Amino acid sequence: QVQLVESGGGLVQAGGSLRLSCAASGRSFRSYVMGWFRQAPGKEREFVASIRWTGGSTDYADSVKGRFTVSRDTAKNMVSLQMNSLKPEDTAVYYCAARELATMEFAYWGQGTQVTVSS
């Protein structure tokens, strides 16, 4: 059974940095894409970034390009999201997710971690 557990959220001032981690377990993720999503109060969940487990190719939402970096450690089965130059509008619950390469739907989700950026 796939399990994704996020950590690293918290409160930070605007302009600061946070690093989120996602511990993945339950299967081999070699044929998976790992993603980060976020949901702010009153808003729909939105895509933030993704990384292909094998090869490491990445994709980012325009709103975070140049500020966020997604990475993975295949030896530790960890996915990270380094967030720099944080803005108040980055405040949200951040979720780690996983999907098989052959599908477009992220089928597996973590419980989420809160990120709050104060102005």
PDB file of C-alpha atoms in Angstrom:
ATOM      1  CA  GLN A   1       0.000   0.000   0.000  1.00  0.00           C
ATOM      2  CA  VAL A   2       1.397   3.360  -1.049  1.00  0.00           C
ATOM      3  CA  GLN A   3       1.991   5.809   1.756  1.00  0.00           C
ATOM      4  CA  LEU A   4       3.076   9.414   1.408  1.00  0.00           C
ATOM      5  CA  VAL A   5       3.941  11.400   4.517  1.00  0.00           C
ATOM      6  CA  GLU A   6       4.753  15.103   4.318  1.00  0.00           C
ATOM      7  CA  SER A   7       6.763  17.099   6.812  1.00  0.00           C
ATOM      8  CA  GLY A   8       8.476  20.445   7.060  1.00  0.00           C
ATOM      9  CA  GLY A   9       5.623  22.919   7.003  1.00  0.00           C
ATOM     10  CA  GLY A  10       5.416  25.879   9.325  1.00  0.00           C
ATOM     11  CA  LEU A  11       5.241  29.629   9.707  1.00  0.00           C
ATOM     12  CA  VAL A  12       7.714  31.850   7.891  1.00  0.00           C
ATOM     13  CA  GLN A  13       7.978  35.532   7.058  1.00  0.00           C
ATOM     14  CA  ALA A  14       7.665  36.754   3.512  1.00  0.00           C
ATOM     15  CA  GLY A  15      10.960  36.379   1.699  1.00  0.00           C
ATOM     16  CA  GLY A  16      11.929  33.380   3.794  1.00  0.00           C
ATOM     17  CA  SER A  17      12.436  29.743   2.905  1.00  0.00           C
ATOM     18  CA  LEU A  18      11.017  26.367   3.838  1.00  0.00           C
ATOM     19  CA  ARG A  19      11.796  22.845   2.741  1.00  0.00           C
ATOM     20  CA  LEU A  20       9.033  20.276   2.544  1.00  0.00           C
ATOM     21  CA  SER A  21       9.752  16.573   2.504  1.00  0.00           C
ATOM     22  CA  CYS A  22       7.644  13.605   1.466  1.00  0.00           C
ATOM     23  CA  ALA A  23       8.521  10.102   2.588  1.00  0.00           C
ATOM     24  CA  ALA A  24       7.213   7.577   0.080  1.00  0.00           C
ATOM     25  CA  SER A  25       6.748   3.889   0.822  1.00  0.00           C
ATOM     26  CA  GLY A  26       4.808   0.819  -0.176  1.00  0.00           C
ATOM     27  CA  ARG A  27       6.174   0.079  -3.606  1.00  0.00           C
ATOM     28  CA  SER A  28       8.808   0.891  -6.181  1.00  0.00           C
ATOM     29  CA  PHE A  29       8.260   4.363  -7.634  1.00  0.00           C
ATOM     30  CA  ARG A  30      10.482   3.898 -10.667  1.00  0.00           C
ATOM     31  CA  SER A  31       7.556   4.286 -13.051  1.00  0.00           C
ATOM     32  CA  TYR A  32       5.926   7.113 -11.126  1.00  0.00           C
ATOM     33  CA  VAL A  33       5.688  10.880 -11.210  1.00  0.00           C
ATOM     34  CA  MET A  34       5.737  12.579  -7.833  1.00  0.00           C
ATOM     35  CA  GLY A  35       3.884  15.843  -7.439  1.00  0.00           C
ATOM     36  CA  TRP A  36       3.318  18.692  -5.039  1.00  0.00           C
ATOM     37  CA  PHE A  37      -0.033  20.419  -4.876  1.00  0.00           C
ATOM     38  CA  ARG A  38      -1.442  23.090  -2.592  1.00  0.00           C
ATOM     39  CA  GLN A  39      -4.820  24.277  -1.452  1.00  0.00           C
ATOM     40  CA  ALA A  40      -5.433  27.680   0.067  1.00  0.00           C
ATOM     41  CA  PRO A  41      -8.550  28.467   2.126  1.00  0.00           C
ATOM     42  CA  GLY A  42     -11.558  28.934  -0.125  1.00  0.00           C
ATOM     43  CA  LYS A  43      -9.633  27.933  -3.246  1.00  0.00           C
ATOM     44  CA  GLU A  44      -9.326  24.806  -5.325  1.00  0.00           C
ATOM     45  CA  ARG A  45      -6.308  22.584  -5.054  1.00  0.00           C
ATOM     46  CA  GLU A  46      -3.636  23.555  -7.573  1.00  0.00           C
ATOM     47  CA  PHE A  47      -0.566  21.991  -9.074  1.00  0.00           C
ATOM     48  CA  VAL A  48       2.778  23.277  -7.796  1.00  0.00           C
ATOM     49  CA  ALA A  49       5.519  21.026  -9.140  1.00  0.00           C
ATOM     50  CA  SER A  50       6.295  17.490 -10.232  1.00  0.00           C
ATOM     51  CA  ILE A  51       9.285  15.267 -10.809  1.00  0.00           C
ATOM     52  CA  ARG A  52       9.674  12.045 -12.657  1.00  0.00           C
ATOM     53  CA  TRP A  53      11.144   9.426 -10.342  1.00  0.00           C
ATOM     54  CA  THR A  54      13.349   7.961 -13.047  1.00  0.00           C
ATOM     55  CA  GLY A  55      15.336  10.585 -14.858  1.00  0.00           C
ATOM     56  CA  GLY A  56      14.311  13.465 -12.641  1.00  0.00           C
ATOM     57  CA  SER A  57      12.619  15.669 -15.221  1.00  0.00           C
ATOM     58  CA  THR A  58      10.624  18.427 -13.550  1.00  0.00           C
ATOM     59  CA  ASP A  59       7.651  20.667 -14.164  1.00  0.00           C
ATOM     60  CA  TYR A  60       6.496  23.774 -12.312  1.00  0.00           C
ATOM     61  CA  ALA A  61       3.508  26.039 -12.076  1.00  0.00           C
ATOM     62  CA  ASP A  62       4.272  29.494 -13.454  1.00  0.00           C
ATOM     63  CA  SER A  63       3.577  31.024 -10.051  1.00  0.00           C
ATOM     64  CA  VAL A  64       6.501  29.206  -8.436  1.00  0.00           C
ATOM     65  CA  LYS A  65       9.056  29.001 -11.242  1.00  0.00           C
ATOM     66  CA  GLY A  66      12.414  30.347 -10.172  1.00  0.00           C
ATOM     67  CA  ARG A  67      11.462  30.193  -6.485  1.00  0.00           C
ATOM     68  CA  PHE A  68      10.647  26.529  -5.813  1.00  0.00           C
ATOM     69  CA  THR A  69      12.749  23.485  -6.600  1.00  0.00           C
ATOM     70  CA  VAL A  70      11.507  19.902  -6.535  1.00  0.00           C
ATOM     71  CA  SER A  71      13.959  17.033  -6.090  1.00  0.00           C
ATOM     72  CA  ARG A  72      14.012  13.370  -5.170  1.00  0.00           C
ATOM     73  CA  ASP A  73      16.372  11.062  -3.349  1.00  0.00           C
ATOM     74  CA  THR A  74      15.823   7.623  -4.831  1.00  0.00           C
ATOM     75  CA  ALA A  75      17.977   5.925  -2.205  1.00  0.00           C
ATOM     76  CA  LYS A  76      15.874   7.307   0.635  1.00  0.00           C
ATOM     77  CA  ASN A  77      12.540   7.272  -1.219  1.00  0.00           C
ATOM     78  CA  MET A  78      12.093  10.944  -0.450  1.00  0.00           C
ATOM     79  CA  VAL A  79      10.768  13.850  -2.480  1.00  0.00           C
ATOM     80  CA  SER A  80      11.479  17.419  -1.436  1.00  0.00           C
ATOM     81  CA  LEU A  81      10.211  20.854  -2.282  1.00  0.00           C
ATOM     82  CA  GLN A  82      12.594  23.707  -1.552  1.00  0.00           C
ATOM     83  CA  MET A  83      10.638  26.944  -1.357  1.00  0.00           C
ATOM     84  CA  ASN A  84      12.508  30.241  -1.466  1.00  0.00           C
ATOM     85  CA  SER A  85      11.381  33.857  -1.636  1.00  0.00           C
ATOM     86  CA  LEU A  86       8.070  32.877  -0.123  1.00  0.00           C
ATOM     87  CA  LYS A  87       5.093  35.178  -0.515  1.00  0.00           C
ATOM     88  CA  PRO A  88       1.901  35.456   1.537  1.00  0.00           C
ATOM     89  CA  GLU A  89       0.010  34.026  -1.439  1.00  0.00           C
ATOM     90  CA  ASP A  90       2.000  30.799  -1.039  1.00  0.00           C
ATOM     91  CA  THR A  91       0.090  30.155   2.191  1.00  0.00           C
ATOM     92  CA  ALA A  92      -1.725  26.844   1.802  1.00  0.00           C
ATOM     93  CA  VAL A  93      -1.826  23.216   2.793  1.00  0.00           C
ATOM     94  CA  TYR A  94       0.763  21.443   0.662  1.00  0.00           C
ATOM     95  CA  TYR A  95       0.209  17.867  -0.464  1.00  0.00           C
ATOM     96  CA  CYS A  96       2.550  15.268  -1.845  1.00  0.00           C
ATOM     97  CA  ALA A  97       1.039  13.025  -4.508  1.00  0.00           C
ATOM     98  CA  ALA A  98       2.013  10.199  -6.838  1.00  0.00           C
ATOM     99  CA  ARG A  99       0.782   8.921 -10.182  1.00  0.00           C
ATOM    100  CA  GLU A 100       1.871   6.223 -12.555  1.00  0.00           C
ATOM    101  CA  LEU A 101       3.549   7.422 -15.745  1.00  0.00           C
ATOM    102  CA  ALA A 102       0.852   5.775 -17.826  1.00  0.00           C
ATOM    103  CA  THR A 103      -1.935   7.760 -16.191  1.00  0.00           C
ATOM    104  CA  MET A 104      -2.717  11.449 -15.757  1.00  0.00           C
ATOM    105  CA  GLU A 105      -4.448  11.106 -12.415  1.00  0.00           C
ATOM    106  CA  PHE A 106      -2.590  11.386  -9.152  1.00  0.00           C
ATOM    107  CA  ALA A 107      -4.001   8.405  -7.292  1.00  0.00           C
ATOM    108  CA  TYR A 108      -2.034   8.613  -4.081  1.00  0.00           C
ATOM    109  CA  TRP A 109      -1.982  11.546  -1.658  1.00  0.00           C
ATOM    110  CA  GLY A 110      -0.392  12.480   1.619  1.00  0.00           C
ATOM    111  CA  GLN A 111      -2.225  14.075   4.499  1.00  0.00           C
ATOM    112  CA  GLY A 112      -0.842  17.548   3.819  1.00  0.00           C
ATOM    113  CA  THR A 113       1.312  20.006   5.707  1.00  0.00           C
ATOM    114  CA  GLN A 114       0.459  23.633   6.466  1.00  0.00           C
ATOM    115  CA  VAL A 115       2.639  26.438   5.147  1.00  0.00           C
ATOM    116  CA  THR A 116       1.868  29.933   6.386  1.00  0.00           C
ATOM    117  CA  VAL A 117       3.721  32.966   5.064  1.00  0.00           C
ATOM    118  CA  SER A 118       3.264  36.176   7.025  1.00  0.00           C
ATOM    119  CA  SER A 119       3.616  39.594   5.468  1.00  0.00           C
TER     120      SER A 119
END
